[in-house]
mmCIF file of C-alpha atoms and ligand atoms in Angstrom:
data_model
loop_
_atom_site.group_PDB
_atom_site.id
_atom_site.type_symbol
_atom_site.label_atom_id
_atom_site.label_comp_id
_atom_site.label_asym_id
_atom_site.label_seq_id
_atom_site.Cartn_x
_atom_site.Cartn_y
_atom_site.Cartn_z
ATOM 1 C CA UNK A 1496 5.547 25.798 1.643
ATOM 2 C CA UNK A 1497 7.480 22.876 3.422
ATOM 3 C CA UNK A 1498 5.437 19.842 2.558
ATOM 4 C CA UNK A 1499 5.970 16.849 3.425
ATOM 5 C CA UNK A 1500 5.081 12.746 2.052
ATOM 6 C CA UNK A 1501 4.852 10.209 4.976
ATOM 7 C CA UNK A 1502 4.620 6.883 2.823
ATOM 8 C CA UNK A 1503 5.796 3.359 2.936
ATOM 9 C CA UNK A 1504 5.806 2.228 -0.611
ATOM 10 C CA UNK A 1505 5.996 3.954 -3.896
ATOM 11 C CA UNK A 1506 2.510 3.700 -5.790
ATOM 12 C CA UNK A 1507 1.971 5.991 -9.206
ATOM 13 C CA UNK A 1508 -0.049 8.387 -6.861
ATOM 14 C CA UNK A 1509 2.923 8.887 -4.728
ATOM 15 C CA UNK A 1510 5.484 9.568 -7.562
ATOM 16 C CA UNK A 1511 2.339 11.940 -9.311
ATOM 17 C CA UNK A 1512 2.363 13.751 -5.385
ATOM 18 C CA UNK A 1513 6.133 14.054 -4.817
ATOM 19 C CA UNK A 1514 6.332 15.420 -8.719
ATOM 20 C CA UNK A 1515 3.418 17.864 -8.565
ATOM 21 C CA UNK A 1516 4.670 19.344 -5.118
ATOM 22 C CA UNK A 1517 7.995 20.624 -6.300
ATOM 23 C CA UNK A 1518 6.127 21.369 -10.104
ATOM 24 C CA UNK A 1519 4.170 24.018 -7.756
ATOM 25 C CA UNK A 1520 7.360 25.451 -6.623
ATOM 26 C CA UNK A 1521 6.881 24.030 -2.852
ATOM 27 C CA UNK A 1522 10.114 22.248 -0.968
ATOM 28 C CA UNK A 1523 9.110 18.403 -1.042
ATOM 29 C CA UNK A 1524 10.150 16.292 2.535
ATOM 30 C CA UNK A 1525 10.041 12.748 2.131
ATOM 31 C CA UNK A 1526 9.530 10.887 4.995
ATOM 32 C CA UNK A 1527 9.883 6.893 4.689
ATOM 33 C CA UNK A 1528 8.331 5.824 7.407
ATOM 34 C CA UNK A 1529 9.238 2.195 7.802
ATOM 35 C CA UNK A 1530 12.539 3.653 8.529
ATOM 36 C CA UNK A 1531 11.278 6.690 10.587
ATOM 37 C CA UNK A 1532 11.316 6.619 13.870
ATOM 38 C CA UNK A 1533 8.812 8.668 15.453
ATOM 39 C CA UNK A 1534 8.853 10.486 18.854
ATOM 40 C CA UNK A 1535 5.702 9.691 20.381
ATOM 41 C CA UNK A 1536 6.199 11.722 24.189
ATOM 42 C CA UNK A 1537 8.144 14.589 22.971
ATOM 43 C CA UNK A 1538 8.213 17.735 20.437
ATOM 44 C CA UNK A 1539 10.009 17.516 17.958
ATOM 45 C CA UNK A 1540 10.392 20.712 15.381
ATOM 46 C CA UNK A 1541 9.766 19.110 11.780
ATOM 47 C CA UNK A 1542 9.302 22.955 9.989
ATOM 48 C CA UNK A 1543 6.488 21.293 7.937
ATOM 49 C CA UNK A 1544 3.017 23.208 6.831
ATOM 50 C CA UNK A 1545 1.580 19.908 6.065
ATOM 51 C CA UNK A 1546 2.116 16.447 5.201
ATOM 52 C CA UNK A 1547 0.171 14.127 3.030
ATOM 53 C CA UNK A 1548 -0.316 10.592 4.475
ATOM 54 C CA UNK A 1549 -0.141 7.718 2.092
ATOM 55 C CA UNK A 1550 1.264 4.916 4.099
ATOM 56 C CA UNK A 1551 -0.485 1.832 2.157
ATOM 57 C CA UNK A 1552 -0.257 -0.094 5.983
ATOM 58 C CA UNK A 1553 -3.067 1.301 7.721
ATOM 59 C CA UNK A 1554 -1.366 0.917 10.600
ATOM 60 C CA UNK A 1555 1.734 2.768 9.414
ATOM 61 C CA UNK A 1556 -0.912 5.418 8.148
ATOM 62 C CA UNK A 1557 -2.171 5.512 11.863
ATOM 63 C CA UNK A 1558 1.024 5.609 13.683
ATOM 64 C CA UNK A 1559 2.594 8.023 11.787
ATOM 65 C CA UNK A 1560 -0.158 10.236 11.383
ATOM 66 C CA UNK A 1561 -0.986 10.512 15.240
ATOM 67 C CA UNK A 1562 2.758 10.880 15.698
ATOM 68 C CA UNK A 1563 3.125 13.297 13.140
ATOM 69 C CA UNK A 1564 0.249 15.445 14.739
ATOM 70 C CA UNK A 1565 1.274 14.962 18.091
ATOM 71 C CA UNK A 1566 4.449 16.880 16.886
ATOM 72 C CA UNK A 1567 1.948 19.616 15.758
ATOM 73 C CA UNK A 1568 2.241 18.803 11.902
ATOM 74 C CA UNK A 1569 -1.211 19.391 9.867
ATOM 75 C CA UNK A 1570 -1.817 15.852 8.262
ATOM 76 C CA UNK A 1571 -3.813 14.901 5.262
ATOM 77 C CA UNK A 1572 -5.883 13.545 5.714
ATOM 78 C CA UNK A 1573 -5.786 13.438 9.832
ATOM 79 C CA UNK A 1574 -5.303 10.791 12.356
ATOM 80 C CA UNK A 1575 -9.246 10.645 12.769
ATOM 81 C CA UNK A 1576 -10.250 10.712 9.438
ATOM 82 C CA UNK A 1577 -8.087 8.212 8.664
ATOM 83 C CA UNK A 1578 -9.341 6.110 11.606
ATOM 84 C CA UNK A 1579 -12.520 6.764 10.797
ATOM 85 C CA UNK A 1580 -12.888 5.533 6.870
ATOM 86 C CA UNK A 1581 -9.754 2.582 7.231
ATOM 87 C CA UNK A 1582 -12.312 0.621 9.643
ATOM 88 C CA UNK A 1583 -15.447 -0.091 7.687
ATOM 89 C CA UNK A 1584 -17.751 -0.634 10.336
ATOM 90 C CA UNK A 1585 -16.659 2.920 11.493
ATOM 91 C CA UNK A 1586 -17.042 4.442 8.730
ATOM 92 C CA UNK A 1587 -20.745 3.098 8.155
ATOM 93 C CA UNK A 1588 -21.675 4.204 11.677
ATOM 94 C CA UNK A 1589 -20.319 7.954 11.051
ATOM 95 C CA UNK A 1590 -22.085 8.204 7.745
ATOM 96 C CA UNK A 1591 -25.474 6.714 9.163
ATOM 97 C CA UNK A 1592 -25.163 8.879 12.135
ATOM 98 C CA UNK A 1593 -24.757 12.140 9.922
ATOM 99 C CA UNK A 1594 -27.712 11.032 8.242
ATOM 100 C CA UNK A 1595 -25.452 9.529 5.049
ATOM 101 C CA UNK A 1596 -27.586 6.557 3.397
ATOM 102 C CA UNK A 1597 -25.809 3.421 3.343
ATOM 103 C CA UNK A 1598 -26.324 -0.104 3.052
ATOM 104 C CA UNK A 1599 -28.283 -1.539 6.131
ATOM 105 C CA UNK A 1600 -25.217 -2.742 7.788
ATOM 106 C CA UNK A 1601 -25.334 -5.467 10.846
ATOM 107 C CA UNK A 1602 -22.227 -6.807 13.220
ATOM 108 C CA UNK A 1603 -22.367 -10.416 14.890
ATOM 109 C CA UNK A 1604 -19.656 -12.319 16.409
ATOM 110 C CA UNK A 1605 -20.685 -16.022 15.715
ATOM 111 C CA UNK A 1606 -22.747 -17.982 13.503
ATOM 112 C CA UNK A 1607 -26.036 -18.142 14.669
ATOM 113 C CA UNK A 1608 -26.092 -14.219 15.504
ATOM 114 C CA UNK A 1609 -24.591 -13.890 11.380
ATOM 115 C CA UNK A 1610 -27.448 -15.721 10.535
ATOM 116 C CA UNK A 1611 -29.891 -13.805 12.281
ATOM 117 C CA UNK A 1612 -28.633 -10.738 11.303
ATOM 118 C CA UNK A 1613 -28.637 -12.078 7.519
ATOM 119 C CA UNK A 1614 -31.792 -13.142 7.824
ATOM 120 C CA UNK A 1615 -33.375 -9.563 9.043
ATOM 121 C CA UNK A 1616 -31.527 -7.987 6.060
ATOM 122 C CA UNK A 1617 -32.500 -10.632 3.347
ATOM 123 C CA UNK A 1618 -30.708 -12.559 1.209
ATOM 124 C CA UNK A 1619 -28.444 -11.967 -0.745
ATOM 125 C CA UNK A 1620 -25.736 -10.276 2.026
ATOM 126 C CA UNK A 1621 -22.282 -9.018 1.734
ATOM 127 C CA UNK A 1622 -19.867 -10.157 4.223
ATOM 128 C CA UNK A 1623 -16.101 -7.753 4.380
ATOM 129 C CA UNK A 1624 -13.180 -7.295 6.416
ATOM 130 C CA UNK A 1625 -13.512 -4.143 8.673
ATOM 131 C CA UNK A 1626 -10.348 -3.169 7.003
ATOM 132 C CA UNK A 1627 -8.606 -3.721 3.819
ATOM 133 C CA UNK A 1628 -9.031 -2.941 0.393
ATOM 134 C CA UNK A 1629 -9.154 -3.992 -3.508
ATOM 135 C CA UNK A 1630 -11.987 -5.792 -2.908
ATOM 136 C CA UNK A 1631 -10.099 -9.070 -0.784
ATOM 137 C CA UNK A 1632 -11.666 -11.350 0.904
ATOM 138 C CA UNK A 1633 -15.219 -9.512 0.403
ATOM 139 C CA UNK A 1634 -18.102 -12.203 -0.049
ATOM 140 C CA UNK A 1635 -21.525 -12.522 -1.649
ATOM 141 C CA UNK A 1636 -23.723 -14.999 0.329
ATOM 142 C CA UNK A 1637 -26.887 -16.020 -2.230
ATOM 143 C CA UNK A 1638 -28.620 -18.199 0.816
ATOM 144 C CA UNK A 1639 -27.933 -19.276 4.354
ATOM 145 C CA UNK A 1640 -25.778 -22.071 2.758
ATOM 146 C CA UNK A 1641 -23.479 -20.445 1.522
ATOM 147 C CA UNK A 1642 -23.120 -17.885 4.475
ATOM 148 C CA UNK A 1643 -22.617 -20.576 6.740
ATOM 149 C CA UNK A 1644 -19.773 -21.485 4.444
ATOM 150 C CA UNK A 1645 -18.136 -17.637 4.196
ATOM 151 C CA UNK A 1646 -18.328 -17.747 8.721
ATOM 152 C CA UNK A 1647 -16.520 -20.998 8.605
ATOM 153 C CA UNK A 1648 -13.802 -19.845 6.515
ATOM 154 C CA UNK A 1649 -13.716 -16.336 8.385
ATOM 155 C CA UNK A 1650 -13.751 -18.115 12.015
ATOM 156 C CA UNK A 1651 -10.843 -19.883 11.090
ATOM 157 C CA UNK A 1652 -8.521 -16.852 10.307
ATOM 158 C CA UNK A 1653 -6.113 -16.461 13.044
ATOM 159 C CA UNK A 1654 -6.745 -12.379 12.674
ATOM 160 C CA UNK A 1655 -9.113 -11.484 15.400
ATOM 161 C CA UNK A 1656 -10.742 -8.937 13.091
ATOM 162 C CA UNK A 1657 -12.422 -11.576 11.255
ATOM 163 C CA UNK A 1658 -13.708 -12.542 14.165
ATOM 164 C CA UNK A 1659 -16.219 -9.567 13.653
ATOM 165 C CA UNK A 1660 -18.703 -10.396 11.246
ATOM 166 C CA UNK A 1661 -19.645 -7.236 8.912
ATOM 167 C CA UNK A 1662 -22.719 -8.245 7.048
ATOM 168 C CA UNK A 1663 -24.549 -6.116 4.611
ATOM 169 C CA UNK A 1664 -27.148 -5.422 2.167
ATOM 170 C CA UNK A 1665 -26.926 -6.413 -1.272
ATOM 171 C CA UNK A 1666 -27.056 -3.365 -3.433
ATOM 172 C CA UNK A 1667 -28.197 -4.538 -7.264
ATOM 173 C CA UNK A 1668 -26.328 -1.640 -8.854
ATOM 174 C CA UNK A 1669 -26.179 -1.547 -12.691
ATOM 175 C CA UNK A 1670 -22.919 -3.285 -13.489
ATOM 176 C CA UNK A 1671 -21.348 -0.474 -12.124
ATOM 177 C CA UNK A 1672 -19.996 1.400 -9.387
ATOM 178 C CA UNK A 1673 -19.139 4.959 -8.722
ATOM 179 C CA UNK A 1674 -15.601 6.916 -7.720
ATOM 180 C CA UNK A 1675 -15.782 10.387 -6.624
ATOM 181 C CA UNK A 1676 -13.410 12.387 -5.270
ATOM 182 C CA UNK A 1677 -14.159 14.676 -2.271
ATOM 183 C CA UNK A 1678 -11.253 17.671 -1.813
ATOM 184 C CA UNK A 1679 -12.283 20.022 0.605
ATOM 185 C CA UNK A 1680 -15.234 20.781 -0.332
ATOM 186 C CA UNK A 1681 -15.662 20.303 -3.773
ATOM 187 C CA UNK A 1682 -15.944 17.182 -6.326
ATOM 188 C CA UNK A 1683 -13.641 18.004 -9.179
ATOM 189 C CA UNK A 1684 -13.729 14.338 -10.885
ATOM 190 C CA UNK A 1685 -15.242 11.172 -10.669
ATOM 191 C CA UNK A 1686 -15.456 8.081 -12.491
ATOM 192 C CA UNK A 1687 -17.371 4.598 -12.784
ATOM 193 C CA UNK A 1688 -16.055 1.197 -12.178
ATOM 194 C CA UNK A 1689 -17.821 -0.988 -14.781
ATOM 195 C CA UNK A 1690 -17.765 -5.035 -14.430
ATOM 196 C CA UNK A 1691 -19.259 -8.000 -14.904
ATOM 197 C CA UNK A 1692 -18.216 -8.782 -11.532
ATOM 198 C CA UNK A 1693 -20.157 -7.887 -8.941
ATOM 199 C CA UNK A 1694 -17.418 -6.770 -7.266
ATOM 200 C CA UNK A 1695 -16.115 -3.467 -9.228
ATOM 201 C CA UNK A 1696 -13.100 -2.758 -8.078
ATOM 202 C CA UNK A 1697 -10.531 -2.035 -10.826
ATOM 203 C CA UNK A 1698 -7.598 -3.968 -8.877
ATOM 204 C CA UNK A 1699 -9.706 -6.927 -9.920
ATOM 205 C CA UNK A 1700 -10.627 -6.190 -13.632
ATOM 206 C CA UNK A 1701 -12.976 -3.253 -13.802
ATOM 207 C CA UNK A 1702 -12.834 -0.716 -16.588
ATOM 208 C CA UNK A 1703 -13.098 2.956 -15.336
ATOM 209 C CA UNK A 1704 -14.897 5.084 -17.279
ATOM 210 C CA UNK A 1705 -14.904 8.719 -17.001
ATOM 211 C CA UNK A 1706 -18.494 9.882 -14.948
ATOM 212 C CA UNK A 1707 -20.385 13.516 -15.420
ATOM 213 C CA UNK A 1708 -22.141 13.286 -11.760
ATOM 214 C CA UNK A 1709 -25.916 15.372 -11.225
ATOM 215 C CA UNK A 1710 -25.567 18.097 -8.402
ATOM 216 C CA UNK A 1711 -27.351 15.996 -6.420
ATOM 217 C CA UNK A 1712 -24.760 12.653 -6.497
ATOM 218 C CA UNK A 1713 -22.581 15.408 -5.670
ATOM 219 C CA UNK A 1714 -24.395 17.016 -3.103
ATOM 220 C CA UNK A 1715 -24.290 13.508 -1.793
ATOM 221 C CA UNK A 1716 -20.675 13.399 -1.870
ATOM 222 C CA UNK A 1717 -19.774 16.399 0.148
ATOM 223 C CA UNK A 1718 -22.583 15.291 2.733
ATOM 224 C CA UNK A 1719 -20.084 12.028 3.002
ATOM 225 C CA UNK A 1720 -16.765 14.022 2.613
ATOM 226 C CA UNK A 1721 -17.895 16.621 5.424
ATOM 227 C CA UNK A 1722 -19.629 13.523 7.892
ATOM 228 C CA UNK A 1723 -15.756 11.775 7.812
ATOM 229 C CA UNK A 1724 -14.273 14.778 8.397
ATOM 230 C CA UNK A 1725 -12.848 16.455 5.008
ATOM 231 C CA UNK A 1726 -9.950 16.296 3.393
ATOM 232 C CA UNK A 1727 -8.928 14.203 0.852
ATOM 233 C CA UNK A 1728 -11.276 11.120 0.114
ATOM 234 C CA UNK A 1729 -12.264 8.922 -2.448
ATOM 235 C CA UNK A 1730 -16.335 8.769 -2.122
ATOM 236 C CA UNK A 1731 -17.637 5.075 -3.234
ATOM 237 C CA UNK A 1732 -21.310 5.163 -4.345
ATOM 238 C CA UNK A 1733 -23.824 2.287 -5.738
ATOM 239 C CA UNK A 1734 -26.759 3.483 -6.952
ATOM 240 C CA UNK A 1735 -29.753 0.452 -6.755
ATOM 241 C CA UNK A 1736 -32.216 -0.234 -8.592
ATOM 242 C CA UNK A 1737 -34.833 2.307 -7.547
ATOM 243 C CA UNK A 1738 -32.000 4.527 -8.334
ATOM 244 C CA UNK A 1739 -31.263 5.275 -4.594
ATOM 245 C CA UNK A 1740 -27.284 6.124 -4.166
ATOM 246 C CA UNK A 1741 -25.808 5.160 -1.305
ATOM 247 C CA UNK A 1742 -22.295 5.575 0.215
ATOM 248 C CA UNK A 1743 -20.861 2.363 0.420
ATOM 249 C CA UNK A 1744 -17.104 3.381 1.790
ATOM 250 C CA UNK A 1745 -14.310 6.380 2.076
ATOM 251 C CA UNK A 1746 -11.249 6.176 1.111
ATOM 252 C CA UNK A 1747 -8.462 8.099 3.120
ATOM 253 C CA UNK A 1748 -5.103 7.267 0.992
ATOM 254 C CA UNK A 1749 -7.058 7.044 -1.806
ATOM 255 C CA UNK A 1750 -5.566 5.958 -5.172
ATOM 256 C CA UNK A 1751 -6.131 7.622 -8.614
ATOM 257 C CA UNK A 1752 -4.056 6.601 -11.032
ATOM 258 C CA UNK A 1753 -7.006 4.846 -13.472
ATOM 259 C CA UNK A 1754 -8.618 8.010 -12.898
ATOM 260 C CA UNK A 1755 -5.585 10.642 -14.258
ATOM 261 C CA UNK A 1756 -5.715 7.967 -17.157
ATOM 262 C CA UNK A 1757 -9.260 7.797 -18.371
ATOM 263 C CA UNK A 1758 -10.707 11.237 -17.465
ATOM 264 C CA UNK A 1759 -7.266 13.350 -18.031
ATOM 265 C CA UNK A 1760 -8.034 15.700 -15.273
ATOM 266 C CA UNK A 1761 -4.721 16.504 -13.568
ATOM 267 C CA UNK A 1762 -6.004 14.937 -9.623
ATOM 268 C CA UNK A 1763 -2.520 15.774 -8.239
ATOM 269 C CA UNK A 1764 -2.252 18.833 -8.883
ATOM 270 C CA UNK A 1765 -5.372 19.563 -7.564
ATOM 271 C CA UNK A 1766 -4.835 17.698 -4.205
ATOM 272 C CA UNK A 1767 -1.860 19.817 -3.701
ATOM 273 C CA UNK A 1768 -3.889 22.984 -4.674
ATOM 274 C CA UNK A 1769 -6.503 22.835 -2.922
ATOM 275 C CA UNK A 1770 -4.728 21.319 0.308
ATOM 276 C CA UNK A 1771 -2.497 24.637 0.349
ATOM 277 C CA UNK A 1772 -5.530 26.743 -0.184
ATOM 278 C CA UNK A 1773 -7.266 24.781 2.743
ATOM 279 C CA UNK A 1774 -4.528 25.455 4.716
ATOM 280 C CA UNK A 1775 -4.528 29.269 4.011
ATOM 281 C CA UNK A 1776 -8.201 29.714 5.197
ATOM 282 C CA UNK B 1395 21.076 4.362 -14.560
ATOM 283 C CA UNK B 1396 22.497 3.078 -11.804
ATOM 284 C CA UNK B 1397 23.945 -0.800 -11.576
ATOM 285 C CA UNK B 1398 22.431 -2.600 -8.539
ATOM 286 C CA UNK B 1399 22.343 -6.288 -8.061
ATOM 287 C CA UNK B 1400 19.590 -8.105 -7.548
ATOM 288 C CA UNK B 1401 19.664 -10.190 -3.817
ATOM 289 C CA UNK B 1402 17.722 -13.250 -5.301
ATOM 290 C CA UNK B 1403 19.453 -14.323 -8.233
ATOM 291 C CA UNK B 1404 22.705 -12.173 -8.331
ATOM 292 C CA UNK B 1405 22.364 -10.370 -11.505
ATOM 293 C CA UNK B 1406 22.104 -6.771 -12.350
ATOM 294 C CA UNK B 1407 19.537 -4.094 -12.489
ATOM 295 C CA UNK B 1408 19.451 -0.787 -13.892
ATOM 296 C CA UNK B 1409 17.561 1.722 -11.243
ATOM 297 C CA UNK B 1410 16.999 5.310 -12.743
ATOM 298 C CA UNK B 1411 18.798 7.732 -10.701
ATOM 299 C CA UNK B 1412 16.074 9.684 -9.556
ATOM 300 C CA UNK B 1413 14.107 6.735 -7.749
ATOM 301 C CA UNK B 1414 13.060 6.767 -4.150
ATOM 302 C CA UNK B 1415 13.416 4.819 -1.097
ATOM 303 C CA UNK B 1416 10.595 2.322 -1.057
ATOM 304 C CA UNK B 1417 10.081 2.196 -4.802
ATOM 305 C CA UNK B 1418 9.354 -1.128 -6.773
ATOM 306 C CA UNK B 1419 10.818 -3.120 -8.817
ATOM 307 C CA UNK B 1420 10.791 -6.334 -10.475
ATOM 308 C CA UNK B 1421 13.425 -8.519 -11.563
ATOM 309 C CA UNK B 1422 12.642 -9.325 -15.165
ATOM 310 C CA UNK B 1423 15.389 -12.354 -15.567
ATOM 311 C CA UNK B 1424 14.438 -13.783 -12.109
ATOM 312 C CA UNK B 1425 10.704 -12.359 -11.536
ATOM 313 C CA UNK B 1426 11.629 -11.145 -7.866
ATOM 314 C CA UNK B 1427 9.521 -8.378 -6.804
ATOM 315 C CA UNK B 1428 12.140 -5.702 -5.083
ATOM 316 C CA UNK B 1429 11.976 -2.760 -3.017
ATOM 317 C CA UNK B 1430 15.062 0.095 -3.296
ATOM 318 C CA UNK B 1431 16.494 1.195 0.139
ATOM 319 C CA UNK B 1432 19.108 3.626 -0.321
ATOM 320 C CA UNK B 1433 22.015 3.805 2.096
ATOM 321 C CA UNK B 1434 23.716 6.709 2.744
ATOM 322 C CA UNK B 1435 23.723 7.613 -1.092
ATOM 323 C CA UNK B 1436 24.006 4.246 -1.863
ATOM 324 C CA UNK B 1437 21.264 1.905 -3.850
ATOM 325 C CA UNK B 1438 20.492 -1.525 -2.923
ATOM 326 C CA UNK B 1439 17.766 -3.946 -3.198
ATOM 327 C CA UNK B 1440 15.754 -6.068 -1.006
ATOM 328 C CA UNK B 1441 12.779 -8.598 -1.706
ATOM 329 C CA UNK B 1442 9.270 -6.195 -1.544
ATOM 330 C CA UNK B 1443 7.447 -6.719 1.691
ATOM 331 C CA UNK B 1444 4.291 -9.266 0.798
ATOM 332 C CA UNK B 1445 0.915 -7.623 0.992
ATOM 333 C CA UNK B 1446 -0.713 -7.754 4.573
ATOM 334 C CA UNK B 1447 -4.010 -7.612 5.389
ATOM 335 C CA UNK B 1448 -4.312 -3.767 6.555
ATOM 336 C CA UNK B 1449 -2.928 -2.723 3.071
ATOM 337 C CA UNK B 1450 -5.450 -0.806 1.141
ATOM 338 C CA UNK B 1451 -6.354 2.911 -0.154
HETATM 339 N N1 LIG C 364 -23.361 -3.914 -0.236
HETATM 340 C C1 LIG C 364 -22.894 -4.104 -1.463
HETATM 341 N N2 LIG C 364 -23.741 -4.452 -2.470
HETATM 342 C C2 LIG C 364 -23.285 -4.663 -3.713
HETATM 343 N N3 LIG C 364 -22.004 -4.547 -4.076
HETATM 344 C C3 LIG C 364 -21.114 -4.194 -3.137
HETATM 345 C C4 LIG C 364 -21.511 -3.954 -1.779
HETATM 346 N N4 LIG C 364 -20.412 -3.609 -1.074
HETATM 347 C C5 LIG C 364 -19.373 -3.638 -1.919
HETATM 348 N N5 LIG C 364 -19.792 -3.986 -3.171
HETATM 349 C C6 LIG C 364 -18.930 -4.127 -4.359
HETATM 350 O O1 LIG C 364 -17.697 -4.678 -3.950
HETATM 351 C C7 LIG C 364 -16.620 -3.813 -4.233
HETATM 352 C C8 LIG C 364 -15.636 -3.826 -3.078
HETATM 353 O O2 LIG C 364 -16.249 -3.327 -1.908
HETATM 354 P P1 LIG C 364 -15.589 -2.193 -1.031
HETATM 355 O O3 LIG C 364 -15.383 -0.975 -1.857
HETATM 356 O O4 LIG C 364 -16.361 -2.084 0.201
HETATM 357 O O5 LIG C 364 -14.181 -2.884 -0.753
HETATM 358 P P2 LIG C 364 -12.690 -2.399 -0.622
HETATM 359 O O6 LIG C 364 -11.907 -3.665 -0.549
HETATM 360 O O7 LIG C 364 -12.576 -1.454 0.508
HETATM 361 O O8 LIG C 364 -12.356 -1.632 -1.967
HETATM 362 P P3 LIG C 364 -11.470 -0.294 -2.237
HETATM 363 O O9 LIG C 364 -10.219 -0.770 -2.923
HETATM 364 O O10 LIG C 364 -12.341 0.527 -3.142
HETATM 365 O O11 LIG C 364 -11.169 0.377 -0.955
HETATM 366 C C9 LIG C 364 -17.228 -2.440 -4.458
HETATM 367 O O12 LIG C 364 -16.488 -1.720 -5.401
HETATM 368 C C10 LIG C 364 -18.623 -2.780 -4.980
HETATM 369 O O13 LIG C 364 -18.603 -2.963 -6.375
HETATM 370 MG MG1 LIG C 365 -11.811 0.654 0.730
HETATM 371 ZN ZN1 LIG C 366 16.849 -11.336 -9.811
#
């Protein structure tokens, strides 16, 4: 197959990607797409089967995957999908509409509306960006005090995005976190994200740890995978302390490099795999 | 290897040949975090875009 790798920078995954598709024998087309340009109004023949979509922008992962489409290419994941987990407040209204559990999740535009909305939910809240990742600018509020605090900083960003207050449920998960990978279908490999922090992301400190998930955390998974669309996804759970999991975000250019390294399950390979077997069915 | 100078501080880096456009690299002597753009067959450097707020997985 002609496959192709829209991307902006080089991350591990990508190299891992671009390696394992020629490994399998398949002709690899790179496309760099900050120095792409992409015909938006017209065909244009590209003689690709599919293309994986790993622009780190999400804007360059939008643009060039609705471009990329538009010139009839099959992208992974696809311009909705893509759409659809990169804005968090999307994502947690798909999920909750396909009947996902998630954190009760509330949007306000100004202070007094944050407040109330913190205030149905209980203390403590989580307040994110719609979009972005590694765990930036995400905030625990304890008490009203300290919200108030989080809104001020947020309404003076000059990004109107932060202009939209996200504010969620605290989810008192054991020290942990959980990383699954949804492909098509199936949940090959996951892993936790342990921390001190409350905040496990590994791009701030967490140690990942490989994870043996129950058929019914993965049932949970594909539920999740299948609501955003399928593909290619990395699944975040939190499990409380009822032990109650809930979905807590999709990832749609998901990265797995701490994964490859503590579990030694070859997740390239299997992207590629199963994405040309998707493709055949 | 291939020879390519760094655009910050003028010295020399050593970029293996089989790197891609928009790989990443840092300076060790000069700590310059640099992106390779290849022109027409030909390496060069330029300073790595900062991290915006719609990066992410
Ligand atoms: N409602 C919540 N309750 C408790 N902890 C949370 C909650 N939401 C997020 N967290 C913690 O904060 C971390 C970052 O949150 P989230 O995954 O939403 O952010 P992100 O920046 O999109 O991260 P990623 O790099 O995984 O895309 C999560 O890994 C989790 O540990
Ligand atoms: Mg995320
Ligand atoms: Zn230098």
């Amino acid at each position: 197959m002609r496959i192709g790798l829209a991307y902006d920078l080089i991350r591990w995954e990508e190299k891992a990607l671009a390696y394992t598709i020629k490994d399998l024998g398949h002709t690899l087309e790179l496309i760099h797409v900050p120095e792409s340009v992409f015909y938006l109004t017209e065909p244009t023949i590209r003689g690709l089967d599919v293309t994986f979509e790993r622009c780190v922008s999400f804007y360059r992962a939008l643009a060039s995957s609705l471009t990329l489409e538009a010139q009839g290419v099959f992208v992974v994941n696809t311009f909705d999908v893509i759409r659809n987990c990169g804005d968090k407040m999307l994502t947690t209204a798909v999920l909750a509409k396909k009947g996902v559990p998630v954190p009760r999740t509330m949007i306000a535009f100004d202070k007094v509306r944050a407040l109330e909305a913190a205030k149905t939910i209980g203390y403590p809240v989580v307040v994110k960006p719609i979009y972005g990742s590694w765990g930036r600018m995400i905030a625990k509020a304890d008490d009203e005090s300290s919200l108030l605090d989080i809104l001020d900083f947020r309404e003076n960003m000059p990004s109107p995005h932060f202009q939209i207050h996200y504010i969620q449920e605290f989810i008192r998960k054991p020290g942990r976190d959980i990383r699954a990978y949804y492909l098509w279908g199936e949940v090959p490999v996951a892993i936790y994200r342990v921390s001190r922090n409350w905040k496990t992301n590994t791009a701030l400190g967490a140690r990942a740890e490989p994870a043996n998930l129950d058929e019914s955390t993965k049932e949970l998974v594909i539920k999740a995978g299948e609501a955003m669309g399928s593909g290619v996804l990395g699944v975040d759970l939190m499990e409380d302390e009822d032990g109650r999991i809930v979905v807590s975000e999709v990832n749609a250019v998901v990265e797995f490099k701490n994964t490859v390294r503590v579990t030694g399950y070859d997740l390239p390979r299997k992207i590629v795999s199963s994405t040309v077997e998707a493709l055949k069915a | 290897m291939v020879k390519v100078t760094c655009p910050i501080c003028g010295g020399k880096l050593d970029i293996p040949e089989d790197s891609l456009p928009g790989e990443l690299f840092e300076h060790e002597d000069c700590g310059a975090h640099l992106e390779l753009v290849i022109n027409e067959g030909r390496f060069e450097l330029k300073l790595a875009e900062e991290i915006a707020e719609d990066w992410g997985q």
